[in-house]
Amino acid sequence: MVKKLRVGWFSFTCCEDSTMIWIEMMNQRFFEWKSLLDIRHARVLKKKNSMRGLDVAFVEGAITNDADAKKLMQIRKNAKRVVAIGACAVNGMPAAQRNTFPPELKEEISFLLKRFKQADKVRMVKEVIPIDDEVQGCPMEEDVFLKVLDKYLKEFGVVNA
Ligand code: SF4
């Protein structure tokens, strides 16, 4: 069997523009990536998804509630490497804007946090789990993403180092 990099793409709270960038990148790289990537989890691409046995998980967005934090921990357990994708995942902003609200505004939105089971504080990915890499940018910087992907294609023996 030809070795492919087993990857998953996950989006938490955000506008998902890095996902759009990734999909746009596929327009040019579809046949190249088809032979290199085994995309096991990407809800934007398919209905049947599995996060088991991933080599690399790409995680976009900030973590706004305990259920998402638990899911992120599951991803960490199932993936050998985790890469935070885009500013919201890497440093929380702009998705974490409500963390910076003054006390009176926090008070004003508190009923919404309760109603939608949201945590008091929005967290970046590395506040919940350890990460191996990050791709900055809002949305993500394409050339940095390609460098990170290339690094793992080599590390996992999919292409020659
Ligand atoms: S980093 Fe920017 S582009 Fe990416 S999800 Fe957040 S707001 Fe959207």
mmCIF file of N, CA and C in Angstrom, residues 19-119:
data_model
loop_
_atom_site.group_PDB
_atom_site.id
_atom_site.type_symbol
_atom_site.label_atom_id
_atom_site.label_comp_id
_atom_site.label_asym_id
_atom_site.label_seq_id
_atom_site.Cartn_x
_atom_site.Cartn_y
_atom_site.Cartn_z
ATOM 1 N N THR A 19 -10.572 27.328 6.412
ATOM 2 C CA THR A 19 -11.116 26.156 5.719
ATOM 3 C C THR A 19 -11.336 26.487 4.248
ATOM 4 N N MET A 20 -11.884 27.678 4.005
ATOM 5 C CA MET A 20 -12.118 28.100 2.620
ATOM 6 C C MET A 20 -10.807 28.211 1.845
ATOM 7 N N ILE A 21 -9.776 28.739 2.536
ATOM 8 C CA ILE A 21 -8.454 28.860 1.889
ATOM 9 C C ILE A 21 -7.944 27.457 1.523
ATOM 10 N N TRP A 22 -8.105 26.523 2.447
ATOM 11 C CA TRP A 22 -7.644 25.141 2.235
ATOM 12 C C TRP A 22 -8.362 24.524 1.021
ATOM 13 N N ILE A 23 -9.664 24.752 0.961
ATOM 14 C CA ILE A 23 -10.450 24.217 -0.165
ATOM 15 C C ILE A 23 -10.011 24.880 -1.477
ATOM 16 N N GLU A 24 -9.789 26.184 -1.411
ATOM 17 C CA GLU A 24 -9.313 26.887 -2.611
ATOM 18 C C GLU A 24 -7.963 26.333 -3.064
ATOM 19 N N MET A 25 -7.101 26.024 -2.073
ATOM 20 C CA MET A 25 -5.785 25.475 -2.423
ATOM 21 C C MET A 25 -5.924 24.144 -3.156
ATOM 22 N N MET A 26 -6.992 23.417 -2.819
ATOM 23 C CA MET A 26 -7.226 22.118 -3.470
ATOM 24 C C MET A 26 -7.528 22.272 -4.952
ATOM 25 N N ASN A 27 -8.087 23.435 -5.319
ATOM 26 C CA ASN A 27 -8.367 23.645 -6.747
ATOM 27 C C ASN A 27 -7.108 23.458 -7.582
ATOM 28 N N GLN A 28 -5.976 23.890 -7.009
ATOM 29 C CA GLN A 28 -4.728 23.761 -7.750
ATOM 30 C C GLN A 28 -3.959 22.495 -7.434
ATOM 31 N N ARG A 29 -4.227 21.889 -6.272
ATOM 32 C CA ARG A 29 -3.372 20.786 -5.836
ATOM 33 C C ARG A 29 -4.122 19.464 -5.686
ATOM 34 N N PHE A 30 -5.351 19.398 -6.176
ATOM 35 C CA PHE A 30 -6.192 18.234 -5.896
ATOM 36 C C PHE A 30 -5.487 16.917 -6.244
ATOM 37 N N PHE A 31 -4.930 16.817 -7.459
ATOM 38 C CA PHE A 31 -4.365 15.523 -7.882
ATOM 39 C C PHE A 31 -3.071 15.213 -7.132
ATOM 40 N N GLU A 32 -2.308 16.251 -6.823
ATOM 41 C CA GLU A 32 -1.080 16.056 -6.022
ATOM 42 C C GLU A 32 -1.470 15.568 -4.616
ATOM 43 N N TRP A 33 -2.406 16.262 -3.974
ATOM 44 C CA TRP A 33 -2.805 15.911 -2.600
ATOM 45 C C TRP A 33 -3.537 14.576 -2.562
ATOM 46 N N LYS A 34 -4.260 14.238 -3.647
ATOM 47 C CA LYS A 34 -5.001 12.961 -3.687
ATOM 48 C C LYS A 34 -4.041 11.782 -3.477
ATOM 49 N N SER A 35 -2.839 11.914 -4.021
ATOM 50 C CA SER A 35 -1.894 10.803 -3.889
ATOM 51 C C SER A 35 -1.082 10.877 -2.592
ATOM 52 N N LEU A 36 -1.142 12.025 -1.899
ATOM 53 C CA LEU A 36 -0.323 12.188 -0.686
ATOM 54 C C LEU A 36 -1.134 12.152 0.606
ATOM 55 N N LEU A 37 -2.404 12.569 0.515
ATOM 56 C CA LEU A 37 -3.207 12.744 1.741
ATOM 57 C C LEU A 37 -4.364 11.756 1.807
ATOM 58 N N ASP A 38 -4.511 11.167 2.988
ATOM 59 C CA ASP A 38 -5.701 10.377 3.285
ATOM 60 C C ASP A 38 -6.531 11.257 4.230
ATOM 61 N N ILE A 39 -7.510 11.950 3.666
ATOM 62 C CA ILE A 39 -8.293 12.903 4.474
ATOM 63 C C ILE A 39 -9.386 12.124 5.202
ATOM 64 N N ARG A 40 -9.135 11.875 6.470
ATOM 65 C CA ARG A 40 -10.053 11.022 7.240
ATOM 66 C C ARG A 40 -11.181 11.791 7.905
ATOM 67 N N HIS A 41 -10.930 13.059 8.164
ATOM 68 C CA HIS A 41 -11.955 13.865 8.829
ATOM 69 C C HIS A 41 -11.911 15.268 8.254
ATOM 70 N N ALA A 42 -12.992 15.646 7.592
ATOM 71 C CA ALA A 42 -13.138 17.014 7.075
ATOM 72 C C ALA A 42 -14.605 17.172 6.733
ATOM 73 N N ARG A 43 -15.366 17.688 7.682
ATOM 74 C CA ARG A 43 -16.823 17.733 7.497
ATOM 75 C C ARG A 43 -17.229 18.618 6.334
ATOM 76 N N VAL A 44 -16.328 19.509 5.940
ATOM 77 C CA VAL A 44 -16.627 20.371 4.803
ATOM 78 C C VAL A 44 -16.564 19.580 3.484
ATOM 79 N N LEU A 45 -15.901 18.423 3.516
ATOM 80 C CA LEU A 45 -15.722 17.639 2.287
ATOM 81 C C LEU A 45 -16.583 16.392 2.219
ATOM 82 N N LYS A 46 -16.886 15.803 3.379
ATOM 83 C CA LYS A 46 -17.601 14.524 3.336
ATOM 84 C C LYS A 46 -18.455 14.293 4.576
ATOM 85 N N LYS A 47 -19.400 13.341 4.418
ATOM 86 C CA LYS A 47 -20.320 13.070 5.523
ATOM 87 C C LYS A 47 -19.762 12.054 6.505
ATOM 88 N N LYS A 48 -19.056 11.046 5.982
ATOM 89 C CA LYS A 48 -18.509 9.996 6.848
ATOM 90 C C LYS A 48 -17.111 10.387 7.276
ATOM 91 N N ASN A 49 -16.957 10.591 8.586
ATOM 92 C CA ASN A 49 -15.665 11.066 9.073
ATOM 93 C C ASN A 49 -15.187 10.213 10.238
ATOM 94 N N SER A 50 -13.865 10.093 10.338
ATOM 95 C CA SER A 50 -13.302 9.385 11.482
ATOM 96 C C SER A 50 -12.050 10.114 11.946
ATOM 97 N N MET A 51 -11.910 10.254 13.274
ATOM 98 C CA MET A 51 -10.699 10.918 13.769
ATOM 99 C C MET A 51 -9.693 9.913 14.315
ATOM 100 N N ARG A 52 -9.935 8.640 14.080
ATOM 101 C CA ARG A 52 -9.036 7.630 14.656
ATOM 102 C C ARG A 52 -7.745 7.492 13.838
ATOM 103 N N GLY A 53 -6.646 7.370 14.570
ATOM 104 C CA GLY A 53 -5.354 7.081 13.942
ATOM 105 C C GLY A 53 -4.829 8.153 13.021
ATOM 106 N N LEU A 54 -5.059 9.400 13.361
ATOM 107 C CA LEU A 54 -4.564 10.483 12.500
ATOM 108 C C LEU A 54 -3.064 10.691 12.694
ATOM 109 N N ASP A 55 -2.389 11.009 11.600
ATOM 110 C CA ASP A 55 -1.001 11.481 11.735
ATOM 111 C C ASP A 55 -1.027 12.953 12.161
ATOM 112 N N VAL A 56 -1.808 13.746 11.449
ATOM 113 C CA VAL A 56 -1.843 15.185 11.742
ATOM 114 C C VAL A 56 -3.296 15.686 11.788
ATOM 115 N N ALA A 57 -3.609 16.423 12.835
ATOM 116 C CA ALA A 57 -4.914 17.094 12.922
ATOM 117 C C ALA A 57 -4.679 18.592 12.780
ATOM 118 N N PHE A 58 -5.401 19.214 11.861
ATOM 119 C CA PHE A 58 -5.367 20.662 11.689
ATOM 120 C C PHE A 58 -6.600 21.237 12.385
ATOM 121 N N VAL A 59 -6.370 22.167 13.302
ATOM 122 C CA VAL A 59 -7.481 22.663 14.118
ATOM 123 C C VAL A 59 -7.617 24.181 13.959
ATOM 124 N N GLU A 60 -8.780 24.565 13.480
ATOM 125 C CA GLU A 60 -9.082 25.986 13.266
ATOM 126 C C GLU A 60 -10.105 26.453 14.313
ATOM 127 N N GLY A 61 -9.995 27.720 14.729
ATOM 128 C CA GLY A 61 -11.019 28.298 15.606
ATOM 129 C C GLY A 61 -10.628 28.287 17.073
ATOM 130 N N ALA A 62 -11.414 29.021 17.848
ATOM 131 C CA ALA A 62 -11.175 29.127 19.295
ATOM 132 C C ALA A 62 -12.127 28.203 20.037
ATOM 133 N N ILE A 63 -11.799 27.949 21.304
ATOM 134 C CA ILE A 63 -12.582 26.998 22.110
ATOM 135 C C ILE A 63 -13.444 27.792 23.085
ATOM 136 N N THR A 64 -14.743 27.700 22.881
ATOM 137 C CA THR A 64 -15.654 28.584 23.629
ATOM 138 C C THR A 64 -16.491 27.861 24.674
ATOM 139 N N ASN A 65 -16.445 26.541 24.691
ATOM 140 C CA ASN A 65 -17.268 25.831 25.693
ATOM 141 C C ASN A 65 -16.622 24.491 26.056
ATOM 142 N N ASP A 66 -17.133 23.890 27.135
ATOM 143 C CA ASP A 66 -16.508 22.666 27.654
ATOM 144 C C ASP A 66 -16.663 21.480 26.703
ATOM 145 N N ALA A 67 -17.797 21.426 25.984
ATOM 146 C CA ALA A 67 -18.007 20.317 25.042
ATOM 147 C C ALA A 67 -16.944 20.359 23.943
ATOM 148 N N ASP A 68 -16.646 21.555 23.444
ATOM 149 C CA ASP A 68 -15.616 21.680 22.412
ATOM 150 C C ASP A 68 -14.231 21.354 22.975
ATOM 151 N N ALA A 69 -13.994 21.752 24.232
ATOM 152 C CA ALA A 69 -12.699 21.434 24.859
ATOM 153 C C ALA A 69 -12.523 19.918 24.948
ATOM 154 N N LYS A 70 -13.608 19.208 25.277
ATOM 155 C CA LYS A 70 -13.536 17.745 25.360
ATOM 156 C C LYS A 70 -13.252 17.140 23.997
ATOM 157 N N LYS A 71 -13.926 17.674 22.979
ATOM 158 C CA LYS A 71 -13.710 17.164 21.615
ATOM 159 C C LYS A 71 -12.253 17.403 21.195
ATOM 160 N N LEU A 72 -11.736 18.566 21.566
ATOM 161 C CA LEU A 72 -10.346 18.878 21.223
ATOM 162 C C LEU A 72 -9.389 17.894 21.911
ATOM 163 N N MET A 73 -9.695 17.535 23.142
ATOM 164 C CA MET A 73 -8.852 16.556 23.852
ATOM 165 C C MET A 73 -8.915 15.202 23.155
ATOM 166 N N GLN A 74 -10.086 14.851 22.637
ATOM 167 C CA GLN A 74 -10.229 13.610 21.865
ATOM 168 C C GLN A 74 -9.351 13.643 20.622
ATOM 169 N N ILE A 75 -9.367 14.785 19.955
ATOM 170 C CA ILE A 75 -8.539 14.947 18.746
ATOM 171 C C ILE A 75 -7.068 14.741 19.109
ATOM 172 N N ARG A 76 -6.657 15.369 20.216
ATOM 173 C CA ARG A 76 -5.261 15.249 20.662
ATOM 174 C C ARG A 76 -4.871 13.787 20.919
ATOM 175 N N LYS A 77 -5.813 13.042 21.501
ATOM 176 C CA LYS A 77 -5.559 11.625 21.797
ATOM 177 C C LYS A 77 -5.385 10.810 20.532
ATOM 178 N N ASN A 78 -6.098 11.208 19.487
ATOM 179 C CA ASN A 78 -6.129 10.425 18.248
ATOM 180 C C ASN A 78 -5.106 10.852 17.203
ATOM 181 N N ALA A 79 -4.447 11.973 17.437
ATOM 182 C CA ALA A 79 -3.535 12.489 16.420
ATOM 183 C C ALA A 79 -2.105 12.544 16.949
ATOM 184 N N LYS A 80 -1.170 12.120 16.087
ATOM 185 C CA LYS A 80 0.235 12.173 16.523
ATOM 186 C C LYS A 80 0.725 13.617 16.569
ATOM 187 N N ARG A 81 0.236 14.435 15.666
ATOM 188 C CA ARG A 81 0.611 15.858 15.660
ATOM 189 C C ARG A 81 -0.652 16.711 15.553
ATOM 190 N N VAL A 82 -0.627 17.854 16.233
ATOM 191 C CA VAL A 82 -1.751 18.792 16.145
ATOM 192 C C VAL A 82 -1.207 20.169 15.726
ATOM 193 N N VAL A 83 -1.840 20.732 14.708
ATOM 194 C CA VAL A 83 -1.419 22.043 14.202
ATOM 195 C C VAL A 83 -2.573 23.031 14.377
ATOM 196 N N ALA A 84 -2.314 24.131 15.079
ATOM 197 C CA ALA A 84 -3.325 25.196 15.219
ATOM 198 C C ALA A 84 -3.302 26.036 13.945
ATOM 199 N N ILE A 85 -4.494 26.250 13.396
ATOM 200 C CA ILE A 85 -4.611 26.916 12.095
ATOM 201 C C ILE A 85 -5.317 28.266 12.239
ATOM 202 N N GLY A 86 -4.615 29.343 11.889
ATOM 203 C CA GLY A 86 -5.236 30.678 11.887
ATOM 204 C C GLY A 86 -5.212 31.334 13.256
ATOM 205 N N ALA A 87 -5.359 32.651 13.238
ATOM 206 C CA ALA A 87 -5.198 33.453 14.455
ATOM 207 C C ALA A 87 -6.147 33.030 15.579
ATOM 208 N N CYS A 88 -7.382 32.691 15.257
ATOM 209 C CA CYS A 88 -8.339 32.331 16.325
ATOM 210 C C CYS A 88 -7.852 31.101 17.092
ATOM 211 N N ALA A 89 -7.293 30.142 16.395
ATOM 212 C CA ALA A 89 -6.784 28.939 17.060
ATOM 213 C C ALA A 89 -5.450 29.216 17.743
ATOM 214 N N VAL A 90 -4.615 30.028 17.096
ATOM 215 C CA VAL A 90 -3.251 30.258 17.591
ATOM 216 C C VAL A 90 -3.230 31.195 18.804
ATOM 217 N N ASN A 91 -3.984 32.318 18.729
ATOM 218 C CA ASN A 91 -3.962 33.214 19.901
ATOM 219 C C ASN A 91 -5.354 33.658 20.367
ATOM 220 N N GLY A 92 -6.360 32.999 19.847
ATOM 221 C CA GLY A 92 -7.722 33.248 20.330
ATOM 222 C C GLY A 92 -8.475 34.352 19.611
ATOM 223 N N MET A 93 -7.745 35.337 19.094
ATOM 224 C CA MET A 93 -8.418 36.499 18.493
ATOM 225 C C MET A 93 -8.454 36.383 16.973
ATOM 226 N N PRO A 94 -9.544 36.876 16.352
ATOM 227 C CA PRO A 94 -10.591 37.720 16.922
ATOM 228 C C PRO A 94 -11.774 36.979 17.573
ATOM 229 N N ALA A 95 -11.790 35.645 17.521
ATOM 230 C CA ALA A 95 -12.962 34.930 18.057
ATOM 231 C C ALA A 95 -13.166 35.186 19.553
ATOM 232 N N ALA A 96 -12.064 35.513 20.255
ATOM 233 C CA ALA A 96 -12.152 35.659 21.713
ATOM 234 C C ALA A 96 -12.437 37.088 22.164
ATOM 235 N N GLN A 97 -13.010 37.889 21.294
ATOM 236 C CA GLN A 97 -13.225 39.306 21.635
ATOM 237 C C GLN A 97 -13.959 39.505 22.951
ATOM 238 N N ARG A 98 -14.900 38.623 23.254
ATOM 239 C CA ARG A 98 -15.676 38.852 24.486
ATOM 240 C C ARG A 98 -14.825 38.744 25.754
ATOM 241 N N ASN A 99 -13.649 38.114 25.656
ATOM 242 C CA ASN A 99 -12.749 38.084 26.822
ATOM 243 C C ASN A 99 -12.342 39.491 27.244
ATOM 244 N N THR A 100 -12.347 40.416 26.277
ATOM 245 C CA THR A 100 -11.846 41.768 26.558
ATOM 246 C C THR A 100 -12.975 42.750 26.884
ATOM 247 N N PHE A 101 -14.200 42.258 26.916
ATOM 248 C CA PHE A 101 -15.320 43.152 27.239
ATOM 249 C C PHE A 101 -15.172 43.718 28.653
ATOM 250 N N PRO A 102 -15.600 44.970 28.870
ATOM 251 C CA PRO A 102 -15.615 45.507 30.235
ATOM 252 C C PRO A 102 -16.671 44.765 31.067
ATOM 253 N N PRO A 103 -16.551 44.793 32.413
ATOM 254 C CA PRO A 103 -17.436 44.010 33.273
ATOM 255 C C PRO A 103 -18.923 44.213 32.982
ATOM 256 N N GLU A 104 -19.330 45.464 32.692
ATOM 257 C CA GLU A 104 -20.776 45.699 32.478
ATOM 258 C C GLU A 104 -21.268 45.013 31.206
ATOM 259 N N LEU A 105 -20.409 44.949 30.186
ATOM 260 C CA LEU A 105 -20.802 44.278 28.940
ATOM 261 C C LEU A 105 -20.819 42.760 29.143
ATOM 262 N N LYS A 106 -19.852 42.268 29.931
ATOM 263 C CA LYS A 106 -19.833 40.826 30.265
ATOM 264 C C LYS A 106 -21.126 40.449 30.975
ATOM 265 N N GLU A 107 -21.539 41.332 31.881
ATOM 266 C CA GLU A 107 -22.783 41.104 32.620
ATOM 267 C C GLU A 107 -23.974 41.069 31.653
ATOM 268 N N GLU A 108 -23.953 41.977 30.688
ATOM 269 C CA GLU A 108 -25.049 42.082 29.723
ATOM 270 C C GLU A 108 -25.191 40.821 28.874
ATOM 271 N N ILE A 109 -24.078 40.183 28.558
ATOM 272 C CA ILE A 109 -24.160 38.991 27.687
ATOM 273 C C ILE A 109 -24.218 37.694 28.483
ATOM 274 N N SER A 110 -24.189 37.798 29.809
ATOM 275 C CA SER A 110 -24.086 36.568 30.617
ATOM 276 C C SER A 110 -25.261 35.596 30.383
ATOM 277 N N PHE A 111 -26.469 36.124 30.119
ATOM 278 C CA PHE A 111 -27.602 35.215 29.880
ATOM 279 C C PHE A 111 -27.409 34.405 28.604
ATOM 280 N N LEU A 112 -26.727 35.004 27.632
ATOM 281 C CA LEU A 112 -26.474 34.275 26.379
ATOM 282 C C LEU A 112 -25.471 33.138 26.608
ATOM 283 N N LEU A 113 -24.441 33.414 27.417
ATOM 284 C CA LEU A 113 -23.443 32.376 27.717
ATOM 285 C C LEU A 113 -24.122 31.193 28.381
ATOM 286 N N LYS A 114 -25.027 31.508 29.307
ATOM 287 C CA LYS A 114 -25.771 30.448 30.006
ATOM 288 C C LYS A 114 -26.646 29.683 29.025
ATOM 289 N N ARG A 115 -27.399 30.414 28.235
ATOM 290 C CA ARG A 115 -28.367 29.793 27.319
ATOM 291 C C ARG A 115 -27.671 28.860 26.321
ATOM 292 N N PHE A 116 -26.502 29.274 25.840
ATOM 293 C CA PHE A 116 -25.805 28.466 24.831
ATOM 294 C C PHE A 116 -24.650 27.654 25.422
ATOM 295 N N LYS A 117 -24.691 27.493 26.747
ATOM 296 C CA LYS A 117 -23.697 26.673 27.463
ATOM 297 C C LYS A 117 -22.255 27.041 27.087
ATOM 298 N N GLN A 118 -21.992 28.332 27.105
ATOM 299 C CA GLN A 118 -20.656 28.810 26.762
ATOM 300 C C GLN A 118 -19.807 29.032 28.019
ATOM 301 N N ALA A 119 -18.511 28.801 27.903
ATOM 302 C CA ALA A 119 -17.614 29.016 29.041
ATOM 303 C C ALA A 119 -17.436 30.519 29.279
#
